[in-house]
XYZ file of C-alpha atoms in Angstrom:
319
model
C -157.602 8.038 18.382
C -156.567 6.303 21.417
C -159.097 6.164 24.180
C -157.595 6.449 27.828
C -158.128 8.244 31.434
C -158.163 11.784 31.411
C -155.830 13.643 34.282
C -157.736 16.941 35.204
C -156.513 18.339 38.209
C -156.851 15.740 40.795
C -160.170 14.024 38.638
C -159.070 10.652 37.491
C -161.815 10.384 34.001
C -162.159 7.631 32.994
C -162.703 8.141 29.858
C -160.887 11.273 27.174
C -164.406 11.127 24.916
C -167.571 14.083 27.313
C -170.483 15.232 26.516
C -170.411 18.864 25.601
C -172.547 21.406 27.706
C -176.314 22.021 25.320
C -179.005 24.288 26.623
C -182.401 22.171 27.221
C -180.837 18.611 26.976
C -177.495 17.666 29.361
C -180.657 17.134 31.530
C -178.882 14.780 34.514
C -181.344 11.816 32.704
C -178.431 12.435 29.420
C -176.023 12.764 32.193
C -176.196 9.993 33.253
C -176.789 7.717 29.694
C -173.779 9.216 28.279
C -171.531 8.465 30.821
C -173.071 4.799 31.003
C -172.103 4.314 27.183
C -168.890 5.539 27.699
C -168.232 9.380 28.110
C -165.922 10.376 31.189
C -167.410 14.101 31.888
C -170.522 15.015 31.070
C -171.910 18.643 32.124
C -174.908 20.561 33.650
C -176.815 23.174 30.527
C -175.358 26.170 31.127
C -175.951 27.872 34.316
C -175.863 31.780 35.112
C -174.141 33.307 38.045
C -175.529 35.491 37.467
C -179.964 33.673 37.898
C -177.900 31.697 40.499
C -176.590 34.549 42.694
C -180.690 36.105 43.051
C -182.192 32.663 43.599
C -183.838 31.677 39.886
C -185.120 28.833 39.915
C -184.971 27.039 36.583
C -181.532 28.113 37.186
C -181.412 26.333 40.329
C -183.233 23.261 38.832
C -180.077 23.381 36.238
C -178.095 22.159 39.376
C -179.862 18.950 39.890
C -178.326 15.494 40.040
C -177.628 13.059 42.758
C -175.341 10.485 44.176
C -175.717 9.105 41.054
C -174.125 11.395 39.003
C -170.385 10.034 39.907
C -168.683 13.137 38.595
C -170.763 15.877 38.574
C -169.468 18.915 36.251
C -171.959 21.983 36.554
C -170.092 25.120 33.185
C -170.741 28.676 34.904
C -171.764 31.238 32.729
C -170.564 34.954 34.118
C -168.544 37.844 33.039
C -168.084 39.979 36.133
C -164.442 37.231 38.843
C -166.573 38.688 42.258
C -170.253 36.852 40.951
C -168.241 34.273 39.992
C -165.820 34.263 42.997
C -168.922 34.192 44.877
C -170.691 31.640 42.823
C -168.437 29.032 42.279
C -168.418 28.745 46.969
C -172.275 28.810 47.040
C -173.876 25.692 48.517
C -175.912 25.681 44.880
C -172.610 24.451 43.843
C -170.802 22.122 47.234
C -172.589 18.999 44.996
C -169.981 19.782 41.541
C -166.466 18.208 41.504
C -165.908 20.335 38.731
C -165.838 24.192 37.465
C -165.989 25.058 33.587
C -166.054 27.765 32.581
C -168.134 28.976 29.719
C -166.215 31.607 27.826
C -167.410 30.332 23.339
C -170.945 30.686 23.387
C -171.422 33.003 21.100
C -175.095 34.235 20.775
C -175.670 37.818 20.375
C -177.449 38.603 24.270
C -174.916 36.805 25.734
C -172.132 38.388 23.969
C -173.754 41.946 24.280
C -173.196 41.000 27.646
C -169.756 40.507 27.957
C -170.721 36.834 28.853
C -169.263 33.814 26.908
C -166.530 34.075 23.958
C -166.940 37.952 24.857
C -164.046 36.904 27.296
C -161.558 36.337 24.805
C -161.946 39.959 23.357
C -160.514 41.108 27.659
C -158.188 38.343 28.932
C -157.374 40.375 31.876
C -160.811 40.097 32.633
C -161.111 35.976 31.733
C -158.128 35.528 33.024
C -159.465 37.482 36.696
C -162.601 35.085 36.345
C -160.016 31.817 36.093
C -158.620 32.971 39.236
C -162.278 33.928 40.919
C -163.576 30.378 40.245
C -159.933 28.164 41.143
C -160.715 29.953 44.746
C -163.364 26.557 45.419
C -160.031 25.118 45.812
C -162.008 22.838 42.700
C -160.885 21.546 39.210
C -161.274 24.821 36.458
C -161.691 24.208 33.105
C -162.314 27.124 30.539
C -164.955 25.884 27.296
C -163.486 28.969 23.991
C -163.533 29.227 20.690
C -160.453 29.175 18.542
C -161.439 33.313 18.046
C -163.902 35.846 17.180
C -164.233 35.652 13.678
C -161.873 33.921 11.078
C -159.489 36.920 10.392
C -158.788 36.562 14.385
C -158.185 33.974 15.468
C -155.905 33.159 18.588
C -156.686 29.353 20.467
C -152.699 29.940 21.293
C -152.588 32.929 23.263
C -155.981 32.584 25.348
C -154.978 28.908 26.492
C -151.392 30.059 28.125
C -153.698 32.466 29.278
C -156.210 30.137 30.862
C -152.667 27.342 32.239
C -151.999 30.786 33.804
C -154.962 31.893 35.391
C -155.214 28.354 37.051
C -157.083 26.561 34.131
C -157.038 22.600 34.905
C -158.255 21.442 31.042
C -158.874 24.203 28.521
C -161.369 23.034 25.478
C -161.454 24.358 22.270
C -164.097 25.006 20.207
C -162.631 24.606 16.567
C -164.803 28.032 15.314
C -165.004 31.518 15.494
C -167.719 33.363 17.302
C -168.874 34.561 13.865
C -168.459 30.863 12.654
C -171.595 29.236 15.415
C -171.984 26.925 14.638
C -171.124 25.826 10.973
C -168.363 24.812 8.775
C -164.601 23.040 9.193
C -164.229 23.869 12.294
C -160.040 24.794 12.688
C -158.039 21.813 13.095
C -154.436 23.724 13.685
C -155.669 26.204 16.060
C -157.179 23.573 18.319
C -153.347 21.950 17.280
C -151.744 25.382 17.991
C -153.948 25.230 21.064
C -152.291 21.821 22.481
C -149.094 22.811 21.676
C -148.527 26.063 23.688
C -150.188 24.506 26.864
C -149.183 21.294 28.764
C -152.763 21.025 30.670
C -155.516 18.568 28.397
C -157.024 20.437 25.665
C -159.828 18.382 24.391
C -161.411 19.516 20.595
C -165.047 20.010 20.370
C -166.647 21.503 17.166
C -167.672 19.159 13.508
C -168.119 16.442 15.398
C -170.846 13.712 13.283
C -169.754 10.751 13.063
C -166.821 8.339 15.061
C -164.493 9.104 12.047
C -164.977 13.286 12.894
C -163.819 11.925 16.199
C -160.003 9.893 14.868
C -159.810 12.623 12.157
C -159.944 15.869 14.910
C -157.725 13.878 16.879
C -155.709 13.430 14.134
C -154.666 16.454 12.593
C -154.537 17.934 16.131
C -153.227 16.459 18.101
C -156.175 16.857 21.648
C -155.879 14.872 24.318
C -160.118 14.562 23.803
C -162.386 15.123 21.990
C -165.802 17.037 23.011
C -169.553 15.179 20.741
C -171.548 17.736 21.841
C -175.270 17.668 19.216
C -174.294 14.421 17.388
C -175.138 12.578 20.876
C -178.672 13.543 20.439
C -179.268 12.321 17.384
C -176.904 8.906 17.834
C -175.807 8.377 22.288
C -174.117 5.758 21.252
C -171.413 7.318 19.761
C -169.342 6.840 22.849
C -170.121 3.628 23.114
C -168.390 3.563 19.348
C -165.956 5.215 20.864
C -164.651 4.073 23.746
C -165.315 0.212 23.340
C -168.215 0.523 25.868
C -170.110 -2.741 25.591
C -174.254 -2.391 24.569
C -177.285 -3.357 23.947
C -179.881 -1.085 24.472
C -181.908 -0.097 21.614
C -183.428 3.790 20.828
C -186.848 2.485 22.327
C -184.574 1.191 25.125
C -183.286 4.231 25.701
C -185.960 6.082 25.041
C -188.062 4.260 27.345
C -185.563 4.391 30.160
C -184.660 8.971 29.887
C -188.564 9.130 29.965
C -189.249 7.321 33.291
C -185.906 8.570 34.642
C -186.971 12.209 33.803
C -190.245 11.853 34.957
C -188.947 10.318 38.408
C -187.430 13.554 39.231
C -188.896 16.170 37.131
C -192.487 17.687 36.774
C -194.215 15.861 34.351
C -194.413 20.066 31.710
C -191.182 19.279 31.890
C -190.461 14.994 31.117
C -192.641 16.624 27.405
C -190.697 18.649 25.941
C -187.286 17.070 26.633
C -188.258 13.856 25.877
C -190.105 15.105 22.388
C -187.121 16.878 22.164
C -184.663 14.302 22.473
C -187.238 11.907 20.107
C -187.171 14.070 17.119
C -182.827 14.357 17.163
C -183.586 10.109 17.397
C -185.985 10.264 14.598
C -183.700 12.665 11.975
C -182.129 9.086 9.791
C -184.707 6.927 10.801
C -187.010 6.100 7.608
C -190.219 6.654 8.180
C -190.667 9.008 10.523
C -191.289 12.407 9.010
C -194.759 11.811 9.754
C -194.914 11.147 13.336
C -192.967 14.581 14.230
C -197.125 16.462 13.804
C -197.873 13.856 16.142
C -194.849 13.796 18.755
C -195.452 17.517 19.410
C -199.324 17.301 19.422
C -198.559 14.631 22.356
C -200.315 15.913 25.356
C -199.739 13.359 28.451
C -196.835 10.547 29.540
C -198.996 8.025 28.174
C -199.231 9.056 25.290
C -196.227 10.115 24.363
C -194.886 6.765 25.637
C -196.648 5.156 22.613
C -196.109 6.707 20.538
C -192.391 6.035 20.640
C -193.901 2.640 20.586
C -194.862 2.871 17.598
C -192.495 4.665 16.024
C -189.260 2.832 17.219
C -190.810 0.021 17.909
C -189.872 -1.387 14.705
C -188.637 -0.866 11.401
C -190.570 2.039 9.183
C -191.004 2.387 5.804
C -191.080 5.812 3.960
C -194.249 6.891 2.175
């Protein structure tokens, strides 16, 4: 795939390989890591506009950032244009350079509340949400699905609505809402959307290798790709695609993430986050199966650090 800069509204991103917002993972430390590896943009975890309105403490924690993060992008979830407008212009989002609207989350409780992918079934309201967020004066992007069911795909129509409503970029997860996170993406739906609009279209879904990313670009003609779960298992995917030099090992990354997280978050958060990240990195490594249970039994950061050194400092072999 061709790696190039990507313009989104008034922002010029260094690459067209983006990191998806992932609940429980794309906290500040991981966003810094992805950016260092070559990602052009990294998003916060999904932030509920309603929870933010009531100043929910856990939700506000999702917005943590510093000046070390060069371009800051928040993903906002909500179905009320009025609440979305209020939160987009609130002091909570003042540090952020771009607002991404979640119109793709497929989980039942979000869908039933009329948020996430449910907005794809109500284009007038989806349009109103985009226009409301644009009143912040910031670039606005939309992340959506290819459709609701496999017999109800309308990515091109939805993309046109997003562009007409003022969106500066759209990311399309090539699966329907009913497919959740499994199955082969519908490349042609992303291609149809790309042909229908002039704003950047980013392709997402089913990318689990550099080859998958190349295939996605080849089949869709998209302006870039967005990597999701695979980046947790292999954060080097960004450097592989963008040719960003990197001499770090998995151990280097995990220890750096641990130290960075403990600097800005409490011990409970750090333990939970690093355990999950380490677990993903153990997925395809030989001999790590026996350490999984120990990983989740670690009761302190020093104990966790010691286990990471044991597991990742030398090549393990299957028992």
